[in-house]
Structures are given as C-alpha cells and as structure tokens.
XYZ file of C-alpha atoms in Angstrom:
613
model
C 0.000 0.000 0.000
C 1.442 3.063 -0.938
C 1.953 5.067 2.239
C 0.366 8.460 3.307
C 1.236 12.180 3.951
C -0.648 14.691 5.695
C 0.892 17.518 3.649
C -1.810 20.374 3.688
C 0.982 22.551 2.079
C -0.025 20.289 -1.212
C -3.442 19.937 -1.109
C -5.881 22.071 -3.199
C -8.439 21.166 -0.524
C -6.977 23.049 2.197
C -5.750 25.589 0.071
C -9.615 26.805 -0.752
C -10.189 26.467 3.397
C -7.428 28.985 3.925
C -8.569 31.706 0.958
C -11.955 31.244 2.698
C -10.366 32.822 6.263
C -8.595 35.151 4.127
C -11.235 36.369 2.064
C -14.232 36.405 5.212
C -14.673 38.834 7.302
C -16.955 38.041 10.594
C -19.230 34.419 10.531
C -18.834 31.623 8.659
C -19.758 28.204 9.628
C -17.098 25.410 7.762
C -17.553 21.755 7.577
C -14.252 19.527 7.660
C -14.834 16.153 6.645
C -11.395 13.856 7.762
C -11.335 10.649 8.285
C -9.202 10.628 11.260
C -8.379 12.367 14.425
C -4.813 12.310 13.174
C -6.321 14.538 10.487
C -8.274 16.675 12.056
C -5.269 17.221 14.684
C -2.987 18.809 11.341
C -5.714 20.637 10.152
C -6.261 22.472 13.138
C -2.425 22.981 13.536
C -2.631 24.086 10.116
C -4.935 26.836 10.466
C -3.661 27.679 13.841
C -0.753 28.475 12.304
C -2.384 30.315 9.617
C -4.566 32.375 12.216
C -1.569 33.358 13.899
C 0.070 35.225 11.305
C -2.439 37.923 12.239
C -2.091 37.779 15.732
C -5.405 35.495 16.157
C -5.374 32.032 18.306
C -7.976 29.399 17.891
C -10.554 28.630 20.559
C -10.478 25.187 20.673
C -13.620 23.535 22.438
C -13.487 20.048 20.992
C -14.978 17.618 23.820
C -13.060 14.505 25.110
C -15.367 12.037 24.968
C -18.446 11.245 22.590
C -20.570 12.432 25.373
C -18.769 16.192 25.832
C -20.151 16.780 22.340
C -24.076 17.515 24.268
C -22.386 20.717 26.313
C -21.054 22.297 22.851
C -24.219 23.842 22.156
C -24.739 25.430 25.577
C -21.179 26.533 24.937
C -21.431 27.996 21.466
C -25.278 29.727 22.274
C -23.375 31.526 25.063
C -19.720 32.202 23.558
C -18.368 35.605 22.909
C -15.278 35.253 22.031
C -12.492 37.978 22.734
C -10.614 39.909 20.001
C -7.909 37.782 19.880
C -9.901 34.873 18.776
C -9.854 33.876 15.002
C -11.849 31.305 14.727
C -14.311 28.529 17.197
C -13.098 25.026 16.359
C -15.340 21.732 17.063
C -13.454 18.468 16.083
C -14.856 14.909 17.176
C -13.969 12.385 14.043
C -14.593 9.268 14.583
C -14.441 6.815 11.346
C -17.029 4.140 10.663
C -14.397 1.447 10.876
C -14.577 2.236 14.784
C -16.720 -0.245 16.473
C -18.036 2.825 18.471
C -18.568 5.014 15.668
C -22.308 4.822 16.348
C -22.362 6.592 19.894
C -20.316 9.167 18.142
C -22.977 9.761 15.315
C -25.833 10.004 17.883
C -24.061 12.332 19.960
C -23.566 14.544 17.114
C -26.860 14.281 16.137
C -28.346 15.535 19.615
C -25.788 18.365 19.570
C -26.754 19.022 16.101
C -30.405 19.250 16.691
C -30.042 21.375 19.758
C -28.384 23.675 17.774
C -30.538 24.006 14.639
C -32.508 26.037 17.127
C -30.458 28.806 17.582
C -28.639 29.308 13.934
C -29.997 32.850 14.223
C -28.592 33.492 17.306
C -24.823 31.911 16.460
C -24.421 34.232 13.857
C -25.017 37.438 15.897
C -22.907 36.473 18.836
C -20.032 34.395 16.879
C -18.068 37.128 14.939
C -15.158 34.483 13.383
C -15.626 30.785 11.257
C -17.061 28.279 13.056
C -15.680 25.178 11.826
C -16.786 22.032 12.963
C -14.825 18.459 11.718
C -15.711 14.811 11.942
C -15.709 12.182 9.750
C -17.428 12.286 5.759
C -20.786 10.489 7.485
C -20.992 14.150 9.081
C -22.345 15.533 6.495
C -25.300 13.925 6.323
C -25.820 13.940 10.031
C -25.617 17.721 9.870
C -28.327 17.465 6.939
C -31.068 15.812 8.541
C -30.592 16.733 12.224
C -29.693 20.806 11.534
C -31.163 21.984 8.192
C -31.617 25.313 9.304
C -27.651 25.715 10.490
C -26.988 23.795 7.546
C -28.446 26.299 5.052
C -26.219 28.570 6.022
C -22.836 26.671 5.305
C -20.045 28.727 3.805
C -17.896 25.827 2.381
C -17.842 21.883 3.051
C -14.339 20.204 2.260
C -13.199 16.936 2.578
C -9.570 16.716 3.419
C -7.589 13.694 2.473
C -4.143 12.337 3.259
C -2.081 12.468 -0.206
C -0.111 9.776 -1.548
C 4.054 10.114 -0.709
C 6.135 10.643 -3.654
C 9.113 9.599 -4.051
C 11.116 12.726 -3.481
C 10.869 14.126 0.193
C 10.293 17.901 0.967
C 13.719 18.360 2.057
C 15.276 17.250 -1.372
C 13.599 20.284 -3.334
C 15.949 22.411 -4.621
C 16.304 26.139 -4.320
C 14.493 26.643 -8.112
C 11.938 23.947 -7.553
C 7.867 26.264 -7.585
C 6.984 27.260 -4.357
C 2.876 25.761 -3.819
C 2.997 26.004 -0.029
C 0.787 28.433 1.254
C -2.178 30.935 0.371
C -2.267 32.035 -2.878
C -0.965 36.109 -3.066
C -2.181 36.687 -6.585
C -5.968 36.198 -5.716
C -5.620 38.985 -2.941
C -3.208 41.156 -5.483
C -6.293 40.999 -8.202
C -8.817 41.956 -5.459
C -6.509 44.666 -4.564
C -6.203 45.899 -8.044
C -9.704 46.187 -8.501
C -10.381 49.021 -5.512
C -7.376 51.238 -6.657
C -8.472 54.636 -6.994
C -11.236 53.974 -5.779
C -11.704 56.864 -2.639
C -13.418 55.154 0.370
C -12.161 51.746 -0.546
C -8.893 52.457 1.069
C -8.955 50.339 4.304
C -10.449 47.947 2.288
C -7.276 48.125 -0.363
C -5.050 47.661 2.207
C -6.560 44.846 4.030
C -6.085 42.919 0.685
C -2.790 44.427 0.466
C -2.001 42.786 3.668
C -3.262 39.139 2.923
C -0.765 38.929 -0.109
C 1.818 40.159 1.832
C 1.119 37.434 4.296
C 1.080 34.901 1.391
C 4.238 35.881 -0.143
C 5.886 35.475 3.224
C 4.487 32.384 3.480
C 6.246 31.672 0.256
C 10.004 32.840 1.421
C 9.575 36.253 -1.008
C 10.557 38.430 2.508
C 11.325 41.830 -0.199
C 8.050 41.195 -1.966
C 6.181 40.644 1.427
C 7.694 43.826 2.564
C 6.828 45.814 -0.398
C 2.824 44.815 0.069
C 2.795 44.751 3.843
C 4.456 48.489 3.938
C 1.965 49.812 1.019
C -0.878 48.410 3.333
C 0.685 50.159 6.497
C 0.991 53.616 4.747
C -3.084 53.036 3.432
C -4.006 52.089 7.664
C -1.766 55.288 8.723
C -3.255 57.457 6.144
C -7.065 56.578 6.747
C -6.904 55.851 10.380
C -7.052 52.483 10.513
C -8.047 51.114 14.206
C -5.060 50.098 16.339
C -5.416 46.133 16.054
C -4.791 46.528 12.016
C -2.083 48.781 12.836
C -0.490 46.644 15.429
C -1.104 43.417 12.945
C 0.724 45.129 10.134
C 3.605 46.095 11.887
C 3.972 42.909 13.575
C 3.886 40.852 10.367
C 6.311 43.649 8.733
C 8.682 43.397 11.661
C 9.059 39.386 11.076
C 9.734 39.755 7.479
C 12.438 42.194 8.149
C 13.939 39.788 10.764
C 14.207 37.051 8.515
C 16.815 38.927 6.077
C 18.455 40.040 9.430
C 17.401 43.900 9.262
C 16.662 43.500 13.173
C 17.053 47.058 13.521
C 14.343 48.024 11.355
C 12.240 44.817 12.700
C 12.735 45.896 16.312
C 11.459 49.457 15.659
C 8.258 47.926 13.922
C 7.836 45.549 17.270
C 8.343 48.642 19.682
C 5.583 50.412 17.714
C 3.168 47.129 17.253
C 3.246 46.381 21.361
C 2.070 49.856 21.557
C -0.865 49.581 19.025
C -1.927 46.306 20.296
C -1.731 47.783 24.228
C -4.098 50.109 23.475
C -6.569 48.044 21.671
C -6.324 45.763 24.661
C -4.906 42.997 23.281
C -2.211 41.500 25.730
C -1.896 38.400 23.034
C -0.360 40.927 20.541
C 1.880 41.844 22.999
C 3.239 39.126 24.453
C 3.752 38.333 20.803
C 5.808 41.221 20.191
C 7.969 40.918 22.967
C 8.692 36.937 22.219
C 9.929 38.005 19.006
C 12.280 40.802 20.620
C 13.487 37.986 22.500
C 13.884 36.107 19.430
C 15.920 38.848 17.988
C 18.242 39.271 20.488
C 19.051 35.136 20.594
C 20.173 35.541 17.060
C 22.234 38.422 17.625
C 23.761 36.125 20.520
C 22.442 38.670 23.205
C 21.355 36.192 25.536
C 20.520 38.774 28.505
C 18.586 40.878 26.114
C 16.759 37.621 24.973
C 16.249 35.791 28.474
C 14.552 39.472 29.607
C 12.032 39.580 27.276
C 10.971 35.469 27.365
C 10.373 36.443 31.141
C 8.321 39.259 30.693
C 6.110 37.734 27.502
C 5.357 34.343 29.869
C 3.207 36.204 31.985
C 1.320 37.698 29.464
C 0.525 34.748 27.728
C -0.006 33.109 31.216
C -3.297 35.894 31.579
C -4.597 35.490 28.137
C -4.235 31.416 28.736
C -2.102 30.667 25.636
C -0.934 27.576 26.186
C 1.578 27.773 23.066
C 2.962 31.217 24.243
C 3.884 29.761 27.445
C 5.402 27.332 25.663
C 7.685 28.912 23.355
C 8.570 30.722 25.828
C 9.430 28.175 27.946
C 11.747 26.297 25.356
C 13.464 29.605 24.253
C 14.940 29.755 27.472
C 16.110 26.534 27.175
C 17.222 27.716 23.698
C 19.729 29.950 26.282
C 20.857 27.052 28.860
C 21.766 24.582 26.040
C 23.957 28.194 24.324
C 26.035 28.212 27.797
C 25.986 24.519 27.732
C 23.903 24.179 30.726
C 22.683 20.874 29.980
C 20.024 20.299 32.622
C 18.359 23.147 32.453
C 17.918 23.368 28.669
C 16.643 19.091 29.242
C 14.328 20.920 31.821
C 12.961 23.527 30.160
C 12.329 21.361 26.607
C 10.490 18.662 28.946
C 8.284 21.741 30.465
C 7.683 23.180 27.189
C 6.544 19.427 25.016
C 3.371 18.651 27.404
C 2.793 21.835 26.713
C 2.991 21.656 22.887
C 1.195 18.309 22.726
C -2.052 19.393 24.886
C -2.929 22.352 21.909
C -1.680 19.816 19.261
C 1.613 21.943 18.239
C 3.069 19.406 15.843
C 6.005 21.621 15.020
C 6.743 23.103 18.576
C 6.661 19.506 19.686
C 9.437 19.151 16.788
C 10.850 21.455 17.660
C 11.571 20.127 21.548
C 12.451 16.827 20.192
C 15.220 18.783 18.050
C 16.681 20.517 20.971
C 16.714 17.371 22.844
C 18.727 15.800 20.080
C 21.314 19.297 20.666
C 21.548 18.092 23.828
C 22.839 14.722 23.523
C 25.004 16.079 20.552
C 26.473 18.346 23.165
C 27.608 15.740 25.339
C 28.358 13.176 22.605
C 25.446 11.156 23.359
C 25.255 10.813 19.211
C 23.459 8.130 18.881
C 20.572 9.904 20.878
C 21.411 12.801 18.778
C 20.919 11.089 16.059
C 17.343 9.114 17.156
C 15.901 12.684 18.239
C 16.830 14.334 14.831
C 15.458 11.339 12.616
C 12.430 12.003 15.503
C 11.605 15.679 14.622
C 12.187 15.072 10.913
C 9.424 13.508 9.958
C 7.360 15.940 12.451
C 9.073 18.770 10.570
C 7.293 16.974 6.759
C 4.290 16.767 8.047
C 4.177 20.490 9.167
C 5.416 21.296 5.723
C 8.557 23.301 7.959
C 11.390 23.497 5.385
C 13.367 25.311 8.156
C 13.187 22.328 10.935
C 13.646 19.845 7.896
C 17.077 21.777 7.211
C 18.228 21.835 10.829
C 17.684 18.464 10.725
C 19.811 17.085 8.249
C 21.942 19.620 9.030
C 22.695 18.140 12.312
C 22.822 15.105 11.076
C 25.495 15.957 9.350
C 27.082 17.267 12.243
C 26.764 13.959 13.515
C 28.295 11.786 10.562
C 31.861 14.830 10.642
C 31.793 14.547 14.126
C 32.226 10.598 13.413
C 35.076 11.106 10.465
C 32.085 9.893 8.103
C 32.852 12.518 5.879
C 31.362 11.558 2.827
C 27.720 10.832 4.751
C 28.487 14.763 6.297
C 28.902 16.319 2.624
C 25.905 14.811 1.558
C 23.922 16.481 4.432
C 25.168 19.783 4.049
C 24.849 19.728 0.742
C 21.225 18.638 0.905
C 20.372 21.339 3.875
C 21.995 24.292 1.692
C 19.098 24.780 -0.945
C 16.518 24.402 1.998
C 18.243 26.991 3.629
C 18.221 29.536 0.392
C 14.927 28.857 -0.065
C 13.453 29.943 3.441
C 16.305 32.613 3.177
C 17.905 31.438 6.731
C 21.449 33.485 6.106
C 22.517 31.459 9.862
C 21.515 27.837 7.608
C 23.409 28.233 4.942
C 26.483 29.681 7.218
C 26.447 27.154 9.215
C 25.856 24.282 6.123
C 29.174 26.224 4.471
C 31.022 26.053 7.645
C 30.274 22.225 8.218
C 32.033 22.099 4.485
C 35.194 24.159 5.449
C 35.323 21.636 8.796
C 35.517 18.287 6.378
C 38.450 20.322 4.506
C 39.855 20.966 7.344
C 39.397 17.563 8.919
C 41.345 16.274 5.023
C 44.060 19.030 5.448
C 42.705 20.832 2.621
C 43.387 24.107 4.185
C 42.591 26.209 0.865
C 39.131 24.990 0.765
C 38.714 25.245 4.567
C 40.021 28.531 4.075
C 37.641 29.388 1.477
C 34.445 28.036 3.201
C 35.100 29.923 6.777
C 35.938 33.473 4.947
C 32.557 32.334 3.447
C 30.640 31.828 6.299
C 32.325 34.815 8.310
C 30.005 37.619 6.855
C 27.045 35.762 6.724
C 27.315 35.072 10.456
C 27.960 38.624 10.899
C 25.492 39.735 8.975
C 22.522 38.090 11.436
C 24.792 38.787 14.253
C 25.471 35.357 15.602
C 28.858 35.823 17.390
C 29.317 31.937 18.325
C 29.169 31.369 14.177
C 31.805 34.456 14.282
C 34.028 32.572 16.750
C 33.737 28.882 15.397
C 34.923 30.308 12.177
C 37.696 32.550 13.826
C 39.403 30.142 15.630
C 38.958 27.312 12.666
C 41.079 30.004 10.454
C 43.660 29.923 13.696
C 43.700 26.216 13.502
C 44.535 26.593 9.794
C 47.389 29.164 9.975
C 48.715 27.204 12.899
C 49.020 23.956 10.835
C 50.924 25.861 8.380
C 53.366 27.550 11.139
C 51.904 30.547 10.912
C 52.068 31.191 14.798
C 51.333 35.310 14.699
C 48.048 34.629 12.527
C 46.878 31.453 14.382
C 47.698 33.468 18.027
C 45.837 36.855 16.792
C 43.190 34.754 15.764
C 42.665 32.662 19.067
C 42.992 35.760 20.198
C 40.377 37.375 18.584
C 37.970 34.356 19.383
C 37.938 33.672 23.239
C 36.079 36.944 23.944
C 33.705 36.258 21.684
C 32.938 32.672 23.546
C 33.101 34.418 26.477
C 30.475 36.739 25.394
C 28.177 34.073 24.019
C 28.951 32.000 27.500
C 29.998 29.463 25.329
C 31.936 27.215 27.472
C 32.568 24.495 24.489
C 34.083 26.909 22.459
C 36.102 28.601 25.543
C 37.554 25.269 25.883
C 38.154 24.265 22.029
C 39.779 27.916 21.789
C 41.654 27.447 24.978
C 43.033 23.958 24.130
C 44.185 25.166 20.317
C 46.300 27.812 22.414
C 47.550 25.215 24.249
C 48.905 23.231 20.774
C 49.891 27.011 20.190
C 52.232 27.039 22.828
C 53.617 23.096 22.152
C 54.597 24.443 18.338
C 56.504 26.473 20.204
C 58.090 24.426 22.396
C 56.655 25.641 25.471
C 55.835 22.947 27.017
C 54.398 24.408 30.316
C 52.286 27.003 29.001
C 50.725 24.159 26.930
C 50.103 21.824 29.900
C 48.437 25.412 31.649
C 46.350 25.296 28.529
C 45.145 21.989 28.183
C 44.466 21.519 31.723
C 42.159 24.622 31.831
C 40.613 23.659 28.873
C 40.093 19.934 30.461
C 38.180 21.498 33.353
C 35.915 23.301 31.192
C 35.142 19.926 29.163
C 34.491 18.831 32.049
C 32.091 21.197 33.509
C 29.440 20.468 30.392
C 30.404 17.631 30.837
C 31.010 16.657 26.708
C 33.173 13.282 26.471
C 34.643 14.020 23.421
C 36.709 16.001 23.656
C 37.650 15.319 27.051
C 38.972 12.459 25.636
C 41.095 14.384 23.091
C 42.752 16.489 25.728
C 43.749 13.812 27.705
C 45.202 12.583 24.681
C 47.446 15.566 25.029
C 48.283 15.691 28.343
C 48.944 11.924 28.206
C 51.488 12.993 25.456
C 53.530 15.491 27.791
C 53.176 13.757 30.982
C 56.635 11.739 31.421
C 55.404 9.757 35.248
C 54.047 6.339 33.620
C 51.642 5.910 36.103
C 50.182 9.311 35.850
C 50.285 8.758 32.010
C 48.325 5.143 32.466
C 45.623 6.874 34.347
C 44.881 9.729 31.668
C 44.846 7.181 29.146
C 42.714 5.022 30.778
C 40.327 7.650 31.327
C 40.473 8.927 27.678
C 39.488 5.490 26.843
C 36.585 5.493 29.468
C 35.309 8.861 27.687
C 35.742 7.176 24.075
C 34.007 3.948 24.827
C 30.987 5.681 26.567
C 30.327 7.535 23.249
C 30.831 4.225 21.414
C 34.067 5.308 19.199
C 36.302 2.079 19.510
C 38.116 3.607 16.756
C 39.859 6.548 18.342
C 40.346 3.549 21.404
C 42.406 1.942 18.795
C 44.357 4.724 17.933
C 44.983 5.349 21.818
C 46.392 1.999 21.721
C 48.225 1.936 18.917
C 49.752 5.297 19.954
C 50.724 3.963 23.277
C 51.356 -0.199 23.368
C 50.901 -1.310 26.131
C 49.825 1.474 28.496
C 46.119 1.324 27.370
C-alpha cells in the first residue's frame, strides 16, 4: 500500500479552506470532513498556524469524549469570544471502521439538533468561522438533524491524506515552484480592482495585507515587505483602528527579521506592542515581545533575549495561551543549552513538550524533540542525537517546515563529521543548503558552508577550509550570531597554525575567546583554549601548553562533553613523562571514548601507546 502524507501545504483542498479565512470577514460556519483524528489534529495545527500570522489564536472547544459533544451547544449559544480569537473550532472524528462510531454519530446528532434552534442566534454572537470536523458520514448527520444551520454553510471540504512521492520535501531544490501556502495573486487581483477607488482604502489595504502574508508564506521576505508596507501607509493614512495597525507592523517586523534587518524589525515591534496595548490585546503583545526575544538570541544577546521570554510568559499566562507559554518556555532553554547548561535546557524542553502536545503543536513539539537531540550532541550522546533528529524530521514533513527539515539534516550531518564519516556529512550539508536559500535562513546556509570548510579541514585541505570559513564569516555577521563568528575565527587559527603561521593562528585565538566568552559558550572557551595550548607546544613551550590543556580539560568537564575530554587527555597523556600518571589519563580517555561508542579513536589510543592502554 502506498503510504500516506498529511501535507496540507499540497493539497488544493486546504488551500480553498485557507482563501476562505482570508477572504471572510466576521461568521462563517465550515464543515471539515477527515477521516481521522490524526487529520483533524494537522488541520487544526494548520490553520492555527495560519490564524496566527495575524495575531489570532484558535478557541479550541473540541470535547473529550463522545458524550462532551451535548455541552457544545450550551457553549457555542453563550460564547463571545475575545478579540484575539480567530476562529471557534469543534473536532470529534470518529471513522465508521470504529466499532463505536455509532455513539459518536448520535451524539452529534443531539448536539446538532439542539443547535438548529439557535442558527440565528450563532451568527449574531459568533463574529469568526465556526468550523466544525468529523468524519465524511458528518455531512449527512448535519443534513437531517440541523437543516436550518446547515443552510447557512459557507464551504464543506473533505480533506484527504495524499499519496508520498518519491522525493521528500527536504530534497527540493532552491528553483523547484513554491505551492505552499495561500495564494498572493488572488488577494493582489482583489486589490487591483479598488485602486483609486476613494473610500475603498482600508479595504485596499486589508487585501494588500493578505498577499503580503502569502508571499511570506512563500520565502519572497522583499516582496512581502513591499505589500505589507503599502498596506501600512493606506491604515496610517485613513486611520485604521489600532489592532490593524499593530497586525501590520507585527507581520512587517518578522519579514524584516528574517533577512536580518533587526534594527528596522525591532522598531516595527516597539511600535506594534504599543498599538496592540491600546486596543487591549495582551496576546499581541506578548507576541511582540517573544519576538524581541527572538531577535536578540540571534544576535547572541542572551541577557537581552532571556529578559524579554520572562516578561512575555506572563502575558501569555493571563490570556491562557498555552503555546505562548510554551515557546517561551523552550526559548529559554534555547539559552541554557547556548552556555551549555545541559540540565536546564533538558528541563525547560520537557516543560515546554506537554505543553505543545495538549494544543496539538506538531512543530513546537518538533521542535523540543530537536533541541533534545542538541543536547545529547552536546555531550556526545550521538546516537541519541541522532534518534531525536530522525524524531523531529518527519514531524518537521508533516508540518510542511522546510526550516526544521534543514536543521535536521543539518545536524545530522554534524553527527556523521563529528564521526570522520565525511562523505555521509557532505551529503547532508549539501542537501540542507538549498533548503536553507529557499526559506532565506542566512545562519543555515552559514552554518551548512562552515560544516564544508570543517571536512576540509578535517582532510588538510586548508585552501578549501580557508575558502568556506571566509565564506561563512560575513554571513554570520550579517545576522549577528557571534558563536558562528568565533567557530569560524578560531577554525582560520587552527589553519594558519598547521601551516606555522604562529602570529596569525595566536591573533586569531585571540580574537575568538572573547567572543565565547560573550556568548557563554563554554565548548568553544575550551576548544579555543586547548588550540592555544597546541599554540604554545609548536613552540616548544611545554608548560604554558600543559596550563592550557588543563584549563581547557576542566571546562570539558564542567558540560560535561566526552569528546573532547577524551582528546585532551590525549594531550596531556602525550607530555606527561610519570608512567603511572600517564596510564591513568589514558585510561580515562578510553573510558570517555568507549561511553560515546568510538572504539576507533580507542584503537588509535592503543596503537599510539602499546601497552599502556
């Protein structure tokens, strides 16, 4: 049987669902027909998602249980939901391969036929889509027990899984069509249509608006911008109210932030928080500030960053978002697992998942699952690594994220240079790299041309190695990551000092540590700090290098990552001339080696010292 994806990004199906939100403006009542609660779980992360590119959540009021489904028309006859809300969402699918697919179609039909009562009413006091989701035998359930509500249906779609092909996402290259997402040109025509045409203005620019949010959902960031900013100037100019103003700017601001113009981004956000504080909407906020927080991360500012995740949580601890909390939550472990403070980043991702999984956040639960994997990676643990990557992958498909798919094989590739497989590592990288200039992630594609220069380096091709890190430099620079900065900085020393170039590989150690130190960075502290160390042996300094390695061994220790540990032992082994205090670093190097399962650098131990190992 050929097997299944739940790829809404492809389907023509869901694309007419989301030009429906796009093009309505106050009630509509929608009928999903899936065959699964699998399906009607990515549908609604789907348009949660597509809701919350305007600032909008999703009031979720599915029941647990067959027999919740008879308090969901108390519920809806006496909902008003706030301005934040986007849309009222209703799921209980039950297939008629169930053996208790029956109780489920009764129940509906009671809650149906309560409601058929009060269609009147639903539309005055329900001002966003009500969509409501079950299995295809819904549809005629709705028919006979709710013809009134049924009469006034704005769309019935039947969403189905779609066969896999045999190319996955992640192997599209950078000139492959982009299909994912709403379609801009439909809003660009309706826009076109109102132009000078005076009091169609607001109207203009709200269409103005949706294809900006469609091109951005197609990587075009300068055409986004071009459509978003027209549609600001149109809600300055005719007074839009402060909500459309706030939206604008805060879907501007992320645009900007994706081709690293943070400063221009972080003025939009400044002025967005402010719209969206008066129009009382502490959602908007709290969204604002998370993506201040977001900012400063990338630029490596991780006081700047940790400030605002703790004053966004408990905003979107008042409004009840769930998913807030949540990101919030696992961006501060996004900080821990920076300073290589293992625990609490394990902590905070194990906080944040629960969290993720009760609103059905496919990609934020990826995205835990991810940082888990940079975790283990960070102690060596690969082979968890590895398991939590090939994890979040396929979470990262079904979500249609390009970005998480990148990471992913990006890190796997980490994985296979990490273990001298550096064939398996090319491969990665060189599969990540389009992904990367597709979504336009300048920090991707540095660190996919870095990973190249490190398997030239790794093959003592220092001219390519060369090549790849002045590469990478200025597009680390550009978004302001200073830990891409120093990686690359002290790979150039380890280059010039290979080639006895002591002045250039000093300056450029150098030049690194304070940037590690910055960053609180204590891997890269101790990789800079043990390359000064081989420094000082090339120069036959033998004590300075012992200083070195030994300070650099304590910091290894202190993440703790096996590893290397094992590596600097190695080189303290090498200088130490007391045989039994050389037996006892060895046999510890070989402890580290075999816990992370690499019986080949054992072997090389023991070749490199007969008998002692």
């Amino acid at each position: 049987m050929t097997p299944a994806s739940w790829n809404l990004n492809q389907s023509e199906a869901w694309q007419g669902v989301e030009r429906l939100f796009e093009l309505n403006n106050g009630f509509a009542f929608v009928l999903l027909l899936v065959p699964s609660e699998e399906g009607s779980a990515v549908c609604r992360e789907a348009l949660r998602r597509h809701l919350q590119t305007e600032n909008r959540t999703l009031l979720d009021l599915s029941p647990a249980d067959d027999a919740g489904l008879s308090e969901i028309p108390g519920q809806l006859v006496n909902l008003l939901p706030s301005v934040e809300v986007g849309a009222v969402w209703v799921s209980r699918a039950v297939s008629e391969d169930n053996p208790d697919y029956r109780k489920c179609a009764d129940a509906w039909f009671e809650a149906a036929a309560r409601l058929n009562h009060f269609r009147n009413q639903l539309t005055r006091s329900i001002s966003v889509p009500l969509v409501f989701v079950g299995a295809p035998w819904l549809q005629q359930t709705l028919r006979e027990a709710a013809p009134d509500l049924w009469s006034i249906r704005s769309t019935v779609t039947r969403i189905e899984p779609m066969p896999a092909t045999a190319a996955r996402p992640e192997q599209i290259t950078s000139q492959a069509p982009i299909t994912s997402g709403p379609d801009p040109y439909l809003a660009i025509r309706e826009a076109d249509k109102l132009r000078s045409q005076p009091g169609k203005e607001l109207t203009l620019a709200r269409y103005l608006y949706r294809a900006g949010l469609a091109f951005a959902a197609r990587y075009q960031w300068q055409t986004a911008i071009k459509n978003l900013t027209e549609a600001l100037d149109l809600r300055v100019r005719f007074s839009a109210p402060p909500v459309d103003l706030a939206d604008c700017r805060f879907q501007l601001a992320l645009c900007h932030s994706r081709i690293a113009e943070y400063d221009r981004a972080l003025h939009l956000l400044k002025e967005a928080s402010r719209d969206y504080e008066i129009a009382g909407n502490r959602l908007g906020q709290a969204n604002c500030i998370l993506i201040v927080g977001d900012i400063a991360l990338r630029r490596s500012d991780h006081d700047a960053a940790r400030a605002a995740y703790q004053q966004a949580l408990p905003l979107y601890e008042k409004v009840g978002d769930l998913r807030g909390q949540a990101n919030c939550v696992y961006s501060l472990g996004d900080i821990a697992l920076a300073h290589s403070d293992h625990d609490a980043a394990r902590a905070a991702c194990q906080q944040a998942l629960p969290l993720y999984e009760k609103v059905g956040d496919l990609q934020g639960q990826a995205n835990c699952v991810y940082s888990l994997g940079g975790i283990a990676f960070g102690r060596s643990d690969h082979d968890a690594a590895r398991a939590a990557y090939q994890q979040a992958l396929p979470l990262y498909e079904k979500v249609g994220s390009l970005l998480g798919q990148a990471n992913c094989i990006q890190s796997l590739g980490e994985i296979s240079l990490r273990r001298s497989d550096h064939d398996a590592a090319r491969d990665a990288f060189q599969e990540a790299l389009p992904l990367y200039e597709k979504v336009g992630s300048l920090q991707g594609q540095a660190n996919c041309i870095q990973g190249l220069g490190d398997i030239a380096l790794a093959r003592s091709d220092h001219d390519a190695a060369r090549a790849a890190y002045q590469k990478a430099l200025p597009l680390y620079e550009t978004v302001g990551d200073l830990l891409g900065q120093a990686n690359c900085i002290q790979r150039l020393g380890d280059i010039a000092l290979a080639r006895s170039d002591h002045d250039a590989a000093r300056a450029a150690y150098q030049k690194a540590l304070p940037l590690y130190e910055t960053v609180g960075d204590f891997l890269g502290q101790a990789h800079c700090i043990r390359s000064r160390g081989d420094l000082a042996l090339a120069l036959s300094n033998k004590e300075a290098a012992l200083s070195k390695f030994t300070q650099a061994l304590a910091l290894y220790r202190q993440i703790p990552e096996p590893y290397s540990i094992g590596w600097t032992l190695r080189r303290l082994a090498q200088l130490e001339n007391d045989p039994q205090t050389r037996r006892h670093l060895l046999a510890e190097a070989v402890e580290c080696w075999r816990s992370i399962n690499m019986p080949d650098l054992v072997a090389r131990l023991q070749t490199e010292f007969p008998g002692e190992c």
